Short mmCIF file of C-alpha atoms in Angstrom, two decimals:
data_model
loop_
_atom_site.label_atom_id
_atom_site.label_comp_id
_atom_site.label_asym_id
_atom_site.label_seq_id
_atom_site.Cartn_x
_atom_site.Cartn_y
_atom_site.Cartn_z
CA PRO A 1 -6.46 20.21 -14.52
CA ALA A 2 -9.34 17.76 -13.88
CA TRP A 3 -7.20 16.72 -10.47
CA LEU A 4 -5.98 19.02 -7.90
CA GLY A 5 -3.75 17.00 -5.44
CA VAL A 6 -3.02 13.23 -3.96
CA SER A 7 -2.02 12.14 -1.01
CA PHE A 8 -1.11 8.71 -0.02
CA ASN A 9 -1.78 6.02 2.60
CA GLN A 10 0.05 2.65 3.03
CA THR A 11 -0.06 -0.18 5.78
CA MET A 12 3.82 -0.16 5.73
CA PRO A 13 5.63 -3.51 6.87
CA ASN A 14 7.61 -3.14 9.76
CA PHE A 15 10.51 -5.42 8.77
CA PHE A 16 12.07 -6.98 5.32
CA LEU A 17 11.55 -10.34 3.92
CA PRO A 18 14.85 -12.04 2.08
CA LEU A 19 14.64 -10.56 -1.17
CA PHE A 20 15.57 -14.09 -2.23
CA ILE A 21 12.68 -16.08 -1.24
CA GLY A 22 10.78 -16.29 -4.30
CA HIS A 23 13.52 -18.85 -5.30
CA HIS A 24 12.84 -21.75 -2.49
CA ASP A 25 9.63 -23.99 -2.36
CA LEU A 26 6.57 -22.84 -0.50
CA ARG A 27 6.02 -25.93 1.15
CA ASP A 28 9.52 -26.40 2.73
CA THR A 29 8.92 -24.29 5.76
CA GLU A 30 12.37 -25.26 7.79
CA LYS A 31 15.44 -25.06 5.12
CA CYS A 32 16.51 -21.65 5.94
CA SER A 33 16.42 -18.87 7.98
CA THR A 34 17.34 -15.25 8.35
CA ARG A 35 18.03 -12.62 11.11
CA VAL A 36 14.81 -10.23 11.56
CA HIS A 37 15.06 -7.52 14.25
CA GLY A 38 18.15 -9.77 16.05
CA GLU A 39 15.40 -12.89 15.96
CA ARG A 40 15.62 -15.99 13.92
CA GLU A 41 12.63 -16.93 12.01
CA PRO A 42 11.84 -19.76 9.57
CA ARG A 43 12.66 -18.72 6.27
CA LEU A 44 9.70 -18.72 4.82
CA MET A 45 7.67 -17.39 7.82
CA LYS A 46 5.78 -20.43 8.77
CA THR A 47 3.46 -19.75 5.85
CA LEU A 48 2.51 -23.47 5.51
CA ALA A 49 -0.74 -23.48 7.59
CA THR A 50 -1.96 -20.06 6.06
CA VAL A 51 -0.98 -20.63 2.59
CA ASN A 52 -2.77 -24.33 2.65
CA SER A 53 -6.12 -22.80 4.66
CA ALA A 54 -6.42 -19.96 2.06
CA PRO A 55 -9.33 -20.08 -0.34
CA THR A 56 -9.00 -22.29 -3.65
CA MET A 57 -7.15 -20.16 -6.22
CA HIS A 58 -8.28 -19.83 -9.96
CA ALA A 59 -6.38 -22.22 -12.46
CA THR A 60 -2.82 -20.11 -14.14
CA HIS A 61 -3.15 -19.81 -17.62
CA SER A 62 -0.67 -21.55 -19.64
CA ASP A 63 1.16 -18.25 -20.26
CA SER A 64 1.83 -17.78 -16.28
CA PHE A 65 4.96 -16.34 -15.33
CA ALA A 66 6.80 -16.06 -11.67
CA LEU A 67 6.63 -13.76 -8.98
CA THR A 68 9.60 -11.11 -8.77
CA PRO A 69 11.36 -11.82 -5.21
CA MET A 70 9.92 -8.83 -3.74
CA GLN A 71 6.34 -9.82 -5.04
CA ALA A 72 6.57 -13.41 -3.43
CA ALA A 73 7.71 -11.49 0.01
CA MET A 74 4.73 -9.29 -0.32
CA LEU A 75 2.83 -11.99 -1.01
CA LEU A 76 3.62 -13.90 2.36
CA GLY A 77 3.33 -11.12 4.33
CA SER A 78 -0.38 -10.27 3.48
CA LEU A 79 -1.11 -13.72 4.15
CA ARG A 80 0.49 -13.56 6.99
CA ARG A 81 -0.35 -10.21 8.76
CA GLY A 82 -3.84 -9.62 7.16
CA PRO A 83 -5.71 -8.37 4.40
CA ALA A 84 -4.80 -4.71 5.01
CA PHE A 85 -0.70 -5.54 4.88
CA GLU A 86 1.08 -3.94 2.09
CA LEU A 87 -2.50 -1.86 0.77
CA GLN A 88 -1.68 1.63 -0.49
CA GLN A 89 -4.67 3.88 -1.23
CA LEU A 90 -4.20 6.89 -3.05
CA VAL A 91 -6.48 9.98 -2.55
CA VAL A 92 -6.80 12.06 -5.67
CA LYS A 93 -8.76 15.49 -4.79
CA LEU A 94 -11.01 16.45 -8.19
CA GLU A 95 -12.34 19.67 -9.52
CA ALA A 96 -15.95 20.00 -9.13
CA ASN A 97 -18.71 18.66 -11.81
CA VAL A 98 -16.86 15.15 -12.72
CA ASP A 99 -18.16 13.46 -15.36
CA ILE A 100 -18.36 9.96 -13.72
CA ASP A 101 -18.60 8.15 -17.10
CA ARG A 102 -15.82 9.69 -18.63
CA LEU A 103 -13.62 9.26 -15.89
CA LEU A 104 -14.67 5.55 -15.75
CA GLY A 105 -13.43 5.45 -19.55
CA ALA A 106 -10.58 6.57 -18.90
CA TRP A 107 -9.62 3.92 -16.30
CA ARG A 108 -11.07 1.22 -17.91
CA GLU A 109 -8.91 2.57 -21.34
CA GLY A 110 -5.54 2.32 -19.28
CA VAL A 111 -6.70 -0.93 -17.58
CA ALA A 112 -6.97 -2.41 -21.16
CA ARG A 113 -3.63 -0.74 -22.43
CA HIS A 114 -1.40 -1.93 -19.26
CA PRO A 115 -1.05 -5.28 -18.79
CA MET A 116 0.26 -5.46 -14.91
CA LEU A 117 -3.47 -3.92 -14.18
CA ARG A 118 -5.21 -7.14 -15.30
CA VAL A 119 -2.58 -9.48 -13.24
CA ARG A 120 -3.74 -11.94 -10.64
CA MET A 121 -1.81 -14.35 -8.41
CA ALA A 122 -1.88 -18.02 -7.91
CA TRP A 123 -0.58 -19.88 -4.83
CA GLN A 124 -3.01 -22.65 -3.49
CA GLY A 125 -1.06 -25.97 -3.26
CA ARG A 126 1.88 -24.62 -5.60
CA ALA A 127 5.23 -24.59 -4.70
CA THR A 128 5.93 -21.49 -6.06
CA PRO A 129 3.43 -18.88 -6.84
CA SER A 130 2.47 -17.57 -10.23
CA GLN A 131 0.75 -14.53 -12.17
CA GLY A 132 -1.19 -14.34 -15.07
CA VAL A 133 -2.87 -11.65 -17.06
CA GLU A 134 -6.25 -11.85 -17.87
CA PRO A 135 -7.30 -10.70 -21.24
CA GLN A 136 -10.33 -8.32 -19.78
CA VAL A 137 -11.40 -7.45 -16.57
CA ASP A 138 -14.68 -5.82 -15.07
CA VAL A 139 -13.37 -2.11 -13.92
CA GLU A 140 -16.18 -0.47 -11.72
CA MET A 141 -15.98 3.09 -9.56
CA ALA A 142 -18.22 2.87 -6.47
CA CYS A 143 -19.73 6.45 -5.70
CA HIS A 144 -20.20 7.14 -1.77
CA SER A 145 -21.10 10.46 -0.03
CA THR A 146 -19.33 10.48 3.20
CA ASP A 147 -17.82 13.45 5.24
CA ASP A 148 -15.30 11.35 7.05
CA LEU A 149 -12.73 10.71 4.71
CA ASP A 150 -10.76 8.75 7.17
CA LEU A 151 -13.31 6.35 8.42
CA PHE A 152 -13.95 5.69 4.64
CA LEU A 153 -10.30 4.96 4.25
CA THR A 154 -10.10 3.07 7.25
CA GLN A 155 -13.12 0.85 6.38
CA ASP A 156 -11.67 0.32 2.80
CA ARG A 157 -8.09 -0.67 4.00
CA ASP A 158 -9.91 -3.25 6.10
CA ARG A 159 -11.74 -4.88 3.41
CA GLY A 160 -8.01 -5.64 1.94
CA ILE A 161 -6.94 -6.64 -1.71
CA ASP A 162 -7.60 -10.46 -3.24
CA LEU A 163 -4.49 -10.93 -5.31
CA SER A 164 -6.25 -14.13 -6.53
CA VAL A 165 -8.64 -11.95 -8.54
CA ALA A 166 -8.29 -9.01 -11.47
CA PRO A 167 -8.51 -6.35 -11.29
CA THR A 168 -6.39 -6.27 -7.96
CA PHE A 169 -7.34 -3.10 -7.12
CA ARG A 170 -10.41 -0.58 -6.74
CA LEU A 171 -12.01 2.85 -7.46
CA ALA A 172 -14.12 5.13 -5.35
CA LEU A 173 -15.66 8.26 -6.19
CA LEU A 174 -16.71 10.17 -3.05
CA ASN A 175 -18.88 13.13 -3.10
CA ALA A 176 -19.33 13.18 -6.57
CA GLN A 177 -21.86 15.75 -7.01
CA SER A 178 -19.79 18.38 -4.12
CA THR A 179 -17.60 20.90 -4.84
CA GLN A 180 -15.23 18.86 -3.76
CA PRO A 181 -15.25 15.42 -4.89
CA VAL A 182 -12.23 12.93 -4.03
CA LEU A 183 -11.34 9.54 -6.04
CA VAL A 184 -9.51 6.69 -3.87
CA PHE A 185 -7.62 4.20 -5.59
CA SER A 186 -7.12 1.26 -3.80
CA HIS A 187 -4.66 -1.42 -4.84
CA HIS A 188 -1.98 -3.56 -3.43
CA HIS A 189 1.78 -2.97 -3.39
CA ALA A 190 2.73 -6.24 -4.92
CA MET A 191 1.05 -4.95 -8.14
CA LEU A 192 1.84 -1.12 -8.44
CA ASP A 193 4.96 0.78 -6.94
CA GLY A 194 4.35 4.59 -6.26
CA ARG A 195 6.50 5.40 -9.16
CA SER A 196 3.72 3.37 -11.44
CA VAL A 197 0.57 4.69 -9.38
CA ARG A 198 1.92 7.95 -10.17
CA LEU A 199 2.37 7.60 -14.18
CA LEU A 200 -0.76 5.88 -14.04
CA VAL A 201 -2.53 8.74 -12.87
CA GLU A 202 -1.60 11.06 -14.88
CA GLU A 203 -2.17 9.05 -18.12
CA VAL A 204 -5.91 8.22 -17.00
CA PHE A 205 -6.70 12.07 -16.15
CA ALA A 206 -4.83 12.75 -19.63
CA ARG A 207 -7.31 10.66 -21.24
CA TYR A 208 -10.05 11.82 -18.85
CA GLY A 209 -9.28 15.57 -20.53
CA ALA A 210 -8.37 14.62 -24.13
CA ARG A 211 -11.09 15.42 -26.71
CA ASP A 212 -9.81 13.41 -29.79
CA GLY A 213 -10.87 10.14 -28.15
CA GLN A 214 -8.21 8.32 -29.95
CA PRO A 215 -7.24 5.40 -28.15
CA LEU A 216 -3.54 5.06 -27.11
CA PRO A 217 -1.58 2.11 -28.47
CA ALA A 218 -1.50 -1.13 -26.13
CA ALA A 219 1.66 -0.64 -23.82
CA LYS A 220 4.27 -3.48 -24.19
CA ASP A 221 4.41 -6.28 -21.11
CA ALA A 222 7.68 -5.07 -19.57
CA PHE A 223 6.97 -6.28 -16.28
CA ARG A 224 6.41 -9.91 -17.77
CA ALA A 225 10.12 -9.83 -19.42
CA HIS A 226 11.50 -8.20 -16.32
CA CYS A 227 10.32 -11.49 -14.19
CA GLU A 228 11.49 -13.97 -16.68
CA ALA A 229 14.97 -12.55 -16.84
CA LEU A 230 14.91 -12.85 -13.11
CA GLN A 231 14.17 -16.27 -13.32
CA ARG A 232 17.50 -16.74 -15.87
CA THR A 233 19.41 -15.00 -13.14
CA SER A 234 21.24 -16.82 -10.27
CA PRO A 235 20.45 -15.74 -6.84
CA THR A 236 23.46 -17.07 -5.20
CA ALA A 237 25.56 -13.69 -5.33
CA ALA A 238 22.01 -11.54 -4.27
CA ARG A 239 21.91 -14.17 -1.55
CA ASP A 240 25.05 -13.98 -0.24
CA TYR A 241 25.40 -10.38 -0.34
CA PHE A 242 22.63 -9.80 1.45
CA LEU A 243 23.08 -12.31 4.15
CA ALA A 244 26.54 -10.32 5.02
CA ALA A 245 24.85 -7.47 4.89
CA LEU A 246 22.17 -8.12 7.17
CA ASP A 247 24.26 -10.44 9.69
#
């Protein structure tokens, strides 16, 4: 195979935000609170000042859709905790003699195929954050030479991810001309979970190794449908359950 192994880095949260947070007005920071590690914090983590001081976001498209409650919690955590919060890094060890153009082409094909890889969020001045799919995005892969992978990962993590601009990930190819090249895929957890990343990487490298050159059909926008289904579901039962379980 073109890839030999993977490792995974993540800046992990040290608490769980309420799962029904996305159903409340972001401008209302005092309505409700929940118990976190034995302390009572404002229901929306007193994020009003942080949100209002954030850079102006791009206007959403007419086909924008709501975040899931978990996405909203991760977004608020990132605004409060800093750019590295919920950033994930997948480190892929590659075989020698990487075809850079072919690899980048495989990633671009994946981005064109999967709408979720073209999503960006908007929250500035909004009661509720939203997300929308860009028709096209620029996908680049930065090439670096380094003897210190840990230092590179730290510096990359400190850059954070701007969720207001698609794509909400970046690619870096380290030591491409060596016998041990490494690909670093950095992304925000609000956009992709661990299982999705694994499937994506498998698909990308399958396309990298394919010889027929035939593009795969576009994937269904299943995540949008999931978000829209959640909006049609009353959060009351879930809220009551988790408040009782976490009390």
